[in-house]
GROMACS .gro file of C-alpha atoms in nm:
model
  221
    1UNK     CA    1   3.044  23.287  20.630
    2UNK     CA    2   2.865  23.475  20.358
    3UNK     CA    3   2.758  23.827  20.263
    4UNK     CA    4   2.504  23.897  19.987
    5UNK     CA    5   2.413  24.211  19.793
    6UNK     CA    6   2.216  24.300  19.480
    7UNK     CA    7   2.363  24.549  19.238
    8UNK     CA    8   2.150  24.721  18.976
    9UNK     CA    9   2.401  24.799  18.702
   10UNK     CA   10   2.139  24.951  18.470
   11UNK     CA   11   2.051  25.205  18.741
   12UNK     CA   12   2.242  25.311  19.048
   13UNK     CA   13   2.091  25.103  19.324
   14UNK     CA   14   2.266  24.885  19.574
   15UNK     CA   15   2.064  24.688  19.836
   16UNK     CA   16   2.140  24.437  20.102
   17UNK     CA   17   1.978  24.121  19.979
   18UNK     CA   18   2.065  23.855  20.230
   19UNK     CA   19   2.251  23.734  20.536
   20UNK     CA   20   2.545  23.504  20.578
   21UNK     CA   21   2.614  23.137  20.638
   22UNK     CA   22   2.920  22.997  20.797
   23UNK     CA   23   3.107  22.758  20.570
   24UNK     CA   24   3.259  22.491  20.791
   25UNK     CA   25   3.212  22.110  20.803
   26UNK     CA   26   2.916  22.016  21.016
   27UNK     CA   27   2.846  22.374  21.140
   28UNK     CA   28   2.611  22.641  21.008
   29UNK     CA   29   2.476  22.971  21.125
   30UNK     CA   30   2.377  23.321  21.026
   31UNK     CA   31   2.637  23.592  21.012
   32UNK     CA   32   2.610  23.960  20.925
   33UNK     CA   33   2.920  24.157  20.991
   34UNK     CA   34   3.221  24.192  21.225
   35UNK     CA   35   3.247  23.915  21.485
   36UNK     CA   36   2.960  23.707  21.336
   37UNK     CA   37   2.890  23.431  21.405
   38UNK     CA   38   3.006  23.507  21.762
   39UNK     CA   39   3.067  23.142  21.851
   40UNK     CA   40   3.343  23.128  21.589
   41UNK     CA   41   3.484  23.481  21.572
   42UNK     CA   42   3.407  23.680  21.891
   43UNK     CA   43   3.694  23.661  22.140
   44UNK     CA   44   3.450  23.700  22.426
   45UNK     CA   45   3.287  23.371  22.324
   46UNK     CA   46   3.572  23.181  22.157
   47UNK     CA   47   3.922  23.162  22.306
   48UNK     CA   48   4.064  23.103  21.956
   49UNK     CA   49   3.857  23.325  21.731
   50UNK     CA   50   3.891  23.275  21.359
   51UNK     CA   51   3.961  23.638  21.272
   52UNK     CA   52   4.102  23.565  20.928
   53UNK     CA   53   3.773  23.409  20.814
   54UNK     CA   54   3.550  23.677  20.972
   55UNK     CA   55   3.392  23.882  20.695
   56UNK     CA   56   3.341  24.244  20.799
   57UNK     CA   57   3.160  24.391  20.500
   58UNK     CA   58   3.103  24.349  20.130
   59UNK     CA   59   3.065  24.667  19.920
   60UNK     CA   60   2.974  24.677  19.551
   61UNK     CA   61   2.912  24.975  19.326
   62UNK     CA   62   2.956  25.079  18.968
   63UNK     CA   63   3.058  25.373  18.751
   64UNK     CA   64   2.985  25.426  18.379
   65UNK     CA   65   3.276  25.199  18.289
   66UNK     CA   66   3.353  24.966  18.579
   67UNK     CA   67   3.224  24.761  18.872
   68UNK     CA   68   3.408  24.790  19.201
   69UNK     CA   69   3.398  24.512  19.462
   70UNK     CA   70   3.542  24.555  19.812
   71UNK     CA   71   3.556  24.269  20.061
   72UNK     CA   72   3.684  24.345  20.411
   73UNK     CA   73   3.765  24.099  20.689
   74UNK     CA   74   3.957  24.050  21.021
   75UNK     CA   75   3.864  24.369  21.187
   76UNK     CA   76   3.830  24.608  21.346
   77UNK     CA   77   4.177  24.644  21.486
   78UNK     CA   78   4.415  24.918  21.594
   79UNK     CA   79   4.630  25.084  21.336
   80UNK     CA   80   4.955  24.945  21.481
   81UNK     CA   81   4.857  24.585  21.401
   82UNK     CA   82   4.964  24.420  21.071
   83UNK     CA   83   4.728  24.283  20.809
   84UNK     CA   84   4.579  23.932  20.839
   85UNK     CA   85   4.703  23.702  20.565
   86UNK     CA   86   4.606  23.337  20.628
   87UNK     CA   87   4.707  23.099  20.354
   88UNK     CA   88   4.454  22.842  20.476
   89UNK     CA   89   4.147  23.068  20.421
   90UNK     CA   90   3.995  23.116  20.075
   91UNK     CA   91   3.784  23.428  20.008
   92UNK     CA   92   3.528  23.407  19.728
   93UNK     CA   93   3.334  23.694  19.575
   94UNK     CA   94   3.051  23.551  19.368
   95UNK     CA   95   2.876  23.731  19.085
   96UNK     CA   96   2.546  23.617  18.933
   97UNK     CA   97   2.399  23.806  18.633
   98UNK     CA   98   2.147  23.545  18.513
   99UNK     CA   99   1.893  23.306  18.649
  100UNK     CA  100   1.903  23.124  18.882
  101UNK     CA  101   2.033  23.419  19.080
  102UNK     CA  102   2.164  23.194  19.355
  103UNK     CA  103   2.425  23.030  19.134
  104UNK     CA  104   2.762  23.194  19.088
  105UNK     CA  105   2.827  23.268  18.724
  106UNK     CA  106   3.159  23.439  18.802
  107UNK     CA  107   3.322  23.319  19.127
  108UNK     CA  108   3.640  23.516  19.210
  109UNK     CA  109   3.875  23.342  19.452
  110UNK     CA  110   4.133  23.526  19.667
  111UNK     CA  111   4.410  23.357  19.856
  112UNK     CA  112   4.720  23.478  20.040
  113UNK     CA  113   5.068  23.321  20.068
  114UNK     CA  114   5.438  23.391  20.074
  115UNK     CA  115   5.554  23.676  19.848
  116UNK     CA  116   5.846  23.669  19.611
  117UNK     CA  117   6.090  23.798  19.875
  118UNK     CA  118   6.168  23.651  20.215
  119UNK     CA  119   5.908  23.753  20.474
  120UNK     CA  120   5.680  23.926  20.224
  121UNK     CA  121   5.311  23.850  20.166
  122UNK     CA  122   5.154  23.780  19.829
  123UNK     CA  123   4.799  23.755  19.698
  124UNK     CA  124   4.648  23.548  19.416
  125UNK     CA  125   4.313  23.635  19.263
  126UNK     CA  126   4.159  23.381  19.027
  127UNK     CA  127   3.841  23.380  18.817
  128UNK     CA  128   3.853  23.745  18.715
  129UNK     CA  129   3.621  23.785  18.407
  130UNK     CA  130   3.826  23.850  18.096
  131UNK     CA  131   4.162  23.771  18.262
  132UNK     CA  132   4.358  23.464  18.163
  133UNK     CA  133   4.514  23.299  18.468
  134UNK     CA  134   4.546  23.444  18.822
  135UNK     CA  135   4.635  23.800  18.903
  136UNK     CA  136   4.922  23.777  19.149
  137UNK     CA  137   5.155  24.013  19.327
  138UNK     CA  138   5.249  24.161  19.665
  139UNK     CA  139   4.998  24.298  19.911
  140UNK     CA  140   4.984  24.671  19.963
  141UNK     CA  141   5.053  24.706  19.589
  142UNK     CA  142   4.828  24.822  19.299
  143UNK     CA  143   4.796  24.524  19.066
  144UNK     CA  144   4.667  24.519  18.710
  145UNK     CA  145   4.616  24.252  18.447
  146UNK     CA  146   4.386  24.227  18.152
  147UNK     CA  147   4.214  24.557  18.230
  148UNK     CA  148   4.134  24.456  18.589
  149UNK     CA  149   4.277  24.650  18.884
  150UNK     CA  150   4.315  24.514  19.235
  151UNK     CA  151   4.473  24.586  19.573
  152UNK     CA  152   4.486  24.377  19.892
  153UNK     CA  153   4.610  24.491  20.226
  154UNK     CA  154   4.527  24.708  20.523
  155UNK     CA  155   4.245  24.965  20.495
  156UNK     CA  156   4.077  25.213  20.722
  157UNK     CA  157   3.751  25.043  20.820
  158UNK     CA  158   3.495  25.208  20.587
  159UNK     CA  159   3.187  25.101  20.785
  160UNK     CA  160   3.019  25.377  20.991
  161UNK     CA  161   2.830  25.272  21.302
  162UNK     CA  162   2.743  25.420  21.639
  163UNK     CA  163   2.791  25.120  21.867
  164UNK     CA  164   2.725  25.314  22.186
  165UNK     CA  165   2.403  25.442  22.040
  166UNK     CA  166   2.301  25.089  21.942
  167UNK     CA  167   2.368  24.964  22.297
  168UNK     CA  168   2.180  25.259  22.456
  169UNK     CA  169   1.888  25.208  22.221
  170UNK     CA  170   1.870  24.835  22.298
  171UNK     CA  171   1.887  24.899  22.674
  172UNK     CA  172   1.631  25.181  22.688
  173UNK     CA  173   1.406  25.134  22.389
  174UNK     CA  174   1.467  25.496  22.292
  175UNK     CA  175   1.654  25.580  21.975
  176UNK     CA  176   1.989  25.713  22.089
  177UNK     CA  177   2.206  25.725  21.778
  178UNK     CA  178   2.451  26.008  21.721
  179UNK     CA  179   2.539  26.063  21.354
  180UNK     CA  180   2.883  26.210  21.454
  181UNK     CA  181   2.987  25.911  21.666
  182UNK     CA  182   3.163  25.629  21.470
  183UNK     CA  183   3.287  25.326  21.660
  184UNK     CA  184   3.502  25.220  21.363
  185UNK     CA  185   3.682  25.553  21.317
  186UNK     CA  186   4.059  25.516  21.334
  187UNK     CA  187   4.049  25.137  21.317
  188UNK     CA  188   4.189  24.916  21.041
  189UNK     CA  189   4.096  24.585  20.882
  190UNK     CA  190   4.226  24.376  20.595
  191UNK     CA  191   4.060  24.368  20.260
  192UNK     CA  192   4.070  24.330  19.888
  193UNK     CA  193   3.933  24.585  19.634
  194UNK     CA  194   3.880  24.478  19.268
  195UNK     CA  195   3.777  24.702  18.977
  196UNK     CA  196   3.643  24.521  18.670
  197UNK     CA  197   3.531  24.668  18.336
  198UNK     CA  198   3.151  24.686  18.353
  199UNK     CA  199   3.088  24.528  18.017
  200UNK     CA  200   3.237  24.202  18.146
  201UNK     CA  201   2.966  24.178  18.412
  202UNK     CA  202   2.661  24.365  18.284
  203UNK     CA  203   2.396  24.149  18.117
  204UNK     CA  204   2.136  24.380  17.975
  205UNK     CA  205   1.910  24.519  18.247
  206UNK     CA  206   1.940  24.215  18.470
  207UNK     CA  207   2.038  24.291  18.831
  208UNK     CA  208   2.368  24.149  18.947
  209UNK     CA  209   2.379  23.959  19.273
  210UNK     CA  210   2.705  23.981  19.466
  211UNK     CA  211   2.788  23.770  19.771
  212UNK     CA  212   3.106  23.669  19.949
  213UNK     CA  213   3.206  23.365  20.139
  214UNK     CA  214   3.506  23.246  20.338
  215UNK     CA  215   3.614  22.890  20.395
  216UNK     CA  216   3.894  22.739  20.596
  217UNK     CA  217   4.083  22.436  20.479
  218UNK     CA  218   4.055  22.168  20.742
  219UNK     CA  219   3.806  22.360  20.956
  220UNK     CA  220   3.880  22.580  21.257
  221UNK     CA  221   4.178  22.494  21.471
   0.00000   0.00000   0.00000
């Protein structure tokens, strides 16, 4: 599945630029956020939902000196559940700063696997601009290499949404959203946050397209 955003590094804008496409052999569909596409990730429609490959959100923003990318997945879930680290899923954050804007100039690949100690979990991030080789280390740890910072692990779900208001609005046709009611409050998900020096991504005044995909080796079980 895929998420797409456009980041204006010269200014301060961030806009949703596209939808999502499931990456699986012989199967395609649009996906937008948590539990999409439902036929693959929603437990009410699939008895074996692929939570690990379910993108929640993709966030991208910049400061004067860096670009920050945050990809979240496998949520929402209660805070007493562990993170989701599936070694058979590859997460890719794609950056395009030149035409054609649909081609990835800087694909960043994230995979999970066994850590250096028994029972621990590790993460490997490859394709980071300006970094030689992969950035590796334990989850729930601040990692740094070649001027790039990263952290993978559990996070409080940053997305704000009034699900009850959405359902009431859909049922009645009357806007019923409450700005103080957040369905995702107090729930976790798994994610990876990466901070990269801006001068490794910026390309004059060109906008930077950012999109994320997940793919499962061997397809869904």
